[in-house]
Amino acid sequence: TLRRVLAMQIFESVLSLAAAFTAQYGFHLQPCILCLMQRVPYAAVILLAGIGLFLPPRAQRAVIALCALAFFADAGIGFFQVGVEHHWWASIDACGTPFGGGTSVEALREEILRASLTPCDIPAFTLFGISIAGFNFMGASVFGAASLMAALRTPK
């Protein structure tokens, strides 16, 4: 049923965020700015799917489709980070921002506080040669495809 799909979207997102927070706080793997960006679509899915549980079936299909888009957006960020890690392309400016643009001590202090100290091009962890961003890309792609198929499935 559509409610099951929404519940699974919530479960997948909570599990993904739990893995990210466990890596960060349990294993002290500090995320870069792209890692943090990959958490946002999961939070959006939790919110959207949670609301969707209380909507009529037609609206639930739309929510499931929106969640599919959020999963695909997350997969896109993950793919981008994999490309950065493999040096296929340059990262965004916020990744490992070099210091020195400040014109005063206070401006430099603000730069340091805002900067990501974890570079985006060095994976914090790999398993079988695949980084956390790579695993996130694969998972979010599967979640997105499954959600899209559920949204487009003919009602019975």
mmCIF file of C-alpha atoms in Angstrom:
data_model
loop_
_atom_site.group_PDB
_atom_site.id
_atom_site.type_symbol
_atom_site.label_atom_id
_atom_site.label_comp_id
_atom_site.label_asym_id
_atom_site.label_seq_id
_atom_site.Cartn_x
_atom_site.Cartn_y
_atom_site.Cartn_z
ATOM 1 C CA THR A 1 0.000 0.000 0.000
ATOM 2 C CA LEU A 2 1.001 3.629 -0.301
ATOM 3 C CA ARG A 3 1.287 3.953 3.472
ATOM 4 C CA ARG A 4 3.837 1.127 3.485
ATOM 5 C CA VAL A 5 5.872 2.899 0.843
ATOM 6 C CA LEU A 6 5.842 6.102 2.876
ATOM 7 C CA ALA A 7 6.809 4.167 6.002
ATOM 8 C CA MET A 8 9.683 2.524 4.094
ATOM 9 C CA GLN A 9 10.864 5.928 2.861
ATOM 10 C CA ILE A 10 10.947 7.142 6.445
ATOM 11 C CA PHE A 11 12.742 3.974 7.573
ATOM 12 C CA GLU A 12 15.357 4.235 4.782
ATOM 13 C CA SER A 13 15.986 7.874 5.588
ATOM 14 C CA VAL A 14 16.216 7.374 9.353
ATOM 15 C CA LEU A 15 18.583 4.440 8.799
ATOM 16 C CA SER A 16 20.762 6.503 6.439
ATOM 17 C CA LEU A 17 20.943 9.420 8.860
ATOM 18 C CA ALA A 18 21.635 7.047 11.763
ATOM 19 C CA ALA A 19 24.546 5.579 9.804
ATOM 20 C CA ALA A 20 25.897 9.068 9.080
ATOM 21 C CA PHE A 21 25.641 10.171 12.711
ATOM 22 C CA THR A 22 27.145 6.882 13.923
ATOM 23 C CA ALA A 23 30.113 7.364 11.590
ATOM 24 C CA GLN A 24 30.519 10.945 12.794
ATOM 25 C CA TYR A 25 29.985 10.568 16.532
ATOM 26 C CA GLY A 26 30.675 6.866 17.098
ATOM 27 C CA PHE A 27 33.723 6.492 14.871
ATOM 28 C CA HIS A 28 34.871 10.157 14.790
ATOM 29 C CA LEU A 29 34.736 10.428 10.982
ATOM 30 C CA GLN A 30 34.284 14.161 10.494
ATOM 31 C CA PRO A 31 32.022 15.037 7.550
ATOM 32 C CA CYS A 32 32.914 17.543 4.887
ATOM 33 C CA ILE A 33 30.386 20.072 3.610
ATOM 34 C CA LEU A 34 29.240 17.705 0.818
ATOM 35 C CA CYS A 35 28.672 14.958 3.405
ATOM 36 C CA LEU A 36 26.508 17.352 5.383
ATOM 37 C CA MET A 37 24.603 18.339 2.229
ATOM 38 C CA GLN A 38 23.769 14.666 1.618
ATOM 39 C CA ARG A 39 21.877 14.556 4.917
ATOM 40 C CA VAL A 40 19.394 17.261 3.935
ATOM 41 C CA PRO A 41 17.362 15.218 1.401
ATOM 42 C CA TYR A 42 16.964 12.417 3.951
ATOM 43 C CA ALA A 43 15.589 14.889 6.484
ATOM 44 C CA ALA A 44 13.242 16.244 3.798
ATOM 45 C CA VAL A 45 12.005 12.722 3.008
ATOM 46 C CA ILE A 46 11.296 12.066 6.696
ATOM 47 C CA LEU A 47 9.254 15.258 6.873
ATOM 48 C CA LEU A 48 7.423 14.783 3.551
ATOM 49 C CA ALA A 49 6.674 11.086 4.026
ATOM 50 C CA GLY A 50 5.582 11.723 7.613
ATOM 51 C CA ILE A 51 3.062 14.267 6.405
ATOM 52 C CA GLY A 52 2.080 11.970 3.542
ATOM 53 C CA LEU A 53 0.960 9.286 5.981
ATOM 54 C CA PHE A 54 -1.997 11.500 6.885
ATOM 55 C CA LEU A 55 -3.041 12.447 3.349
ATOM 56 C CA PRO A 56 -5.503 10.778 0.948
ATOM 57 C CA PRO A 57 -4.103 8.208 -1.514
ATOM 58 C CA ARG A 58 -3.893 10.570 -4.500
ATOM 59 C CA ALA A 59 -1.817 13.039 -2.498
ATOM 60 C CA GLN A 60 0.270 10.179 -1.103
ATOM 61 C CA ARG A 61 1.358 9.285 -4.641
ATOM 62 C CA ALA A 62 2.512 12.862 -5.160
ATOM 63 C CA VAL A 63 4.419 12.810 -1.873
ATOM 64 C CA ILE A 64 6.081 9.515 -2.814
ATOM 65 C CA ALA A 65 7.137 11.074 -6.132
ATOM 66 C CA LEU A 66 8.533 14.136 -4.322
ATOM 67 C CA CYS A 67 10.468 11.833 -2.027
ATOM 68 C CA ALA A 68 11.828 10.039 -5.097
ATOM 69 C CA LEU A 69 13.109 13.394 -6.362
ATOM 70 C CA ALA A 70 14.745 14.054 -2.988
ATOM 71 C CA PHE A 71 16.466 10.652 -3.116
ATOM 72 C CA PHE A 72 17.676 11.371 -6.665
ATOM 73 C CA ALA A 73 18.956 14.797 -5.563
ATOM 74 C CA ASP A 74 20.845 13.077 -2.758
ATOM 75 C CA ALA A 75 22.261 10.547 -5.223
ATOM 76 C CA GLY A 76 23.408 13.472 -7.387
ATOM 77 C CA ILE A 77 25.267 15.055 -4.480
ATOM 78 C CA GLY A 78 26.809 11.676 -3.653
ATOM 79 C CA PHE A 79 27.892 11.181 -7.274
ATOM 80 C CA PHE A 80 29.379 14.673 -7.320
ATOM 81 C CA GLN A 81 31.376 13.895 -4.175
ATOM 82 C CA VAL A 82 32.625 10.605 -5.635
ATOM 83 C CA GLY A 83 33.860 12.599 -8.634
ATOM 84 C CA VAL A 84 35.611 15.043 -6.311
ATOM 85 C CA GLU A 85 37.212 12.165 -4.388
ATOM 86 C CA HIS A 86 38.511 10.652 -7.638
ATOM 87 C CA HIS A 87 39.603 14.084 -8.905
ATOM 88 C CA TRP A 88 37.339 13.867 -11.942
ATOM 89 C CA TRP A 89 36.327 17.482 -11.295
ATOM 90 C CA ALA A 90 36.902 20.265 -8.790
ATOM 91 C CA SER A 91 34.859 20.573 -5.644
ATOM 92 C CA ILE A 92 32.777 23.492 -4.467
ATOM 93 C CA ASP A 93 34.563 26.417 -2.852
ATOM 94 C CA ALA A 94 33.331 25.525 0.633
ATOM 95 C CA CYS A 95 35.309 22.250 0.670
ATOM 96 C CA GLY A 96 38.516 22.742 2.601
ATOM 97 C CA THR A 97 38.411 26.492 2.074
ATOM 98 C CA PRO A 98 41.906 28.020 2.196
ATOM 99 C CA PHE A 99 42.297 30.809 4.717
ATOM 100 C CA GLY A 100 43.761 34.241 4.198
ATOM 101 C CA GLY A 101 41.076 36.290 2.504
ATOM 102 C CA GLY A 102 40.245 38.153 5.711
ATOM 103 C CA THR A 103 41.428 41.733 6.028
ATOM 104 C CA SER A 104 41.566 41.707 9.826
ATOM 105 C CA VAL A 105 42.072 39.252 12.650
ATOM 106 C CA GLU A 106 38.318 39.223 13.297
ATOM 107 C CA ALA A 107 37.557 38.547 9.615
ATOM 108 C CA LEU A 108 40.102 35.705 9.568
ATOM 109 C CA ARG A 109 38.561 34.298 12.766
ATOM 110 C CA GLU A 110 35.121 34.315 11.106
ATOM 111 C CA GLU A 111 36.578 32.544 8.053
ATOM 112 C CA ILE A 112 38.060 29.831 10.235
ATOM 113 C CA LEU A 113 34.808 29.304 12.117
ATOM 114 C CA ARG A 114 32.811 29.013 8.865
ATOM 115 C CA ALA A 115 35.280 26.830 7.003
ATOM 116 C CA SER A 116 34.992 23.102 6.499
ATOM 117 C CA LEU A 117 38.131 21.631 7.987
ATOM 118 C CA THR A 118 37.470 18.271 6.399
ATOM 119 C CA PRO A 119 38.460 18.203 2.737
ATOM 120 C CA CYS A 120 35.907 16.819 0.302
ATOM 121 C CA ASP A 121 38.450 15.103 -1.928
ATOM 122 C CA ILE A 122 39.830 12.693 0.696
ATOM 123 C CA PRO A 123 37.411 9.918 1.726
ATOM 124 C CA ALA A 124 37.205 9.474 5.502
ATOM 125 C CA PHE A 125 36.539 5.749 5.051
ATOM 126 C CA THR A 126 36.399 3.216 2.236
ATOM 127 C CA LEU A 127 35.208 -0.371 2.035
ATOM 128 C CA PHE A 128 36.173 -2.429 -1.008
ATOM 129 C CA GLY A 129 37.426 0.819 -2.560
ATOM 130 C CA ILE A 130 34.049 2.520 -2.227
ATOM 131 C CA SER A 131 33.723 5.635 -0.065
ATOM 132 C CA ILE A 132 30.796 6.531 2.130
ATOM 133 C CA ALA A 133 29.688 8.952 -0.608
ATOM 134 C CA GLY A 134 29.797 6.076 -3.100
ATOM 135 C CA PHE A 135 27.634 3.886 -0.888
ATOM 136 C CA ASN A 136 25.266 6.810 -0.357
ATOM 137 C CA PHE A 137 25.045 7.359 -4.124
ATOM 138 C CA MET A 138 24.110 3.706 -4.656
ATOM 139 C CA GLY A 139 21.604 3.610 -1.784
ATOM 140 C CA ALA A 140 19.911 6.889 -2.665
ATOM 141 C CA SER A 141 19.678 5.806 -6.321
ATOM 142 C CA VAL A 142 17.950 2.564 -5.336
ATOM 143 C CA PHE A 143 15.634 4.392 -2.901
ATOM 144 C CA GLY A 144 14.787 6.925 -5.611
ATOM 145 C CA ALA A 145 14.095 4.284 -8.257
ATOM 146 C CA ALA A 146 11.949 2.203 -5.888
ATOM 147 C CA SER A 147 10.019 5.300 -4.812
ATOM 148 C CA LEU A 148 9.445 6.395 -8.400
ATOM 149 C CA MET A 149 8.208 2.929 -9.367
ATOM 150 C CA ALA A 150 5.839 2.955 -6.380
ATOM 151 C CA ALA A 151 4.519 6.398 -7.320
ATOM 152 C CA LEU A 152 3.902 5.380 -10.926
ATOM 153 C CA ARG A 153 2.417 1.974 -10.169
ATOM 154 C CA THR A 154 -1.205 1.582 -11.218
ATOM 155 C CA PRO A 155 -3.541 1.543 -8.211
ATOM 156 C CA LYS A 156 -5.413 -1.676 -7.546
#
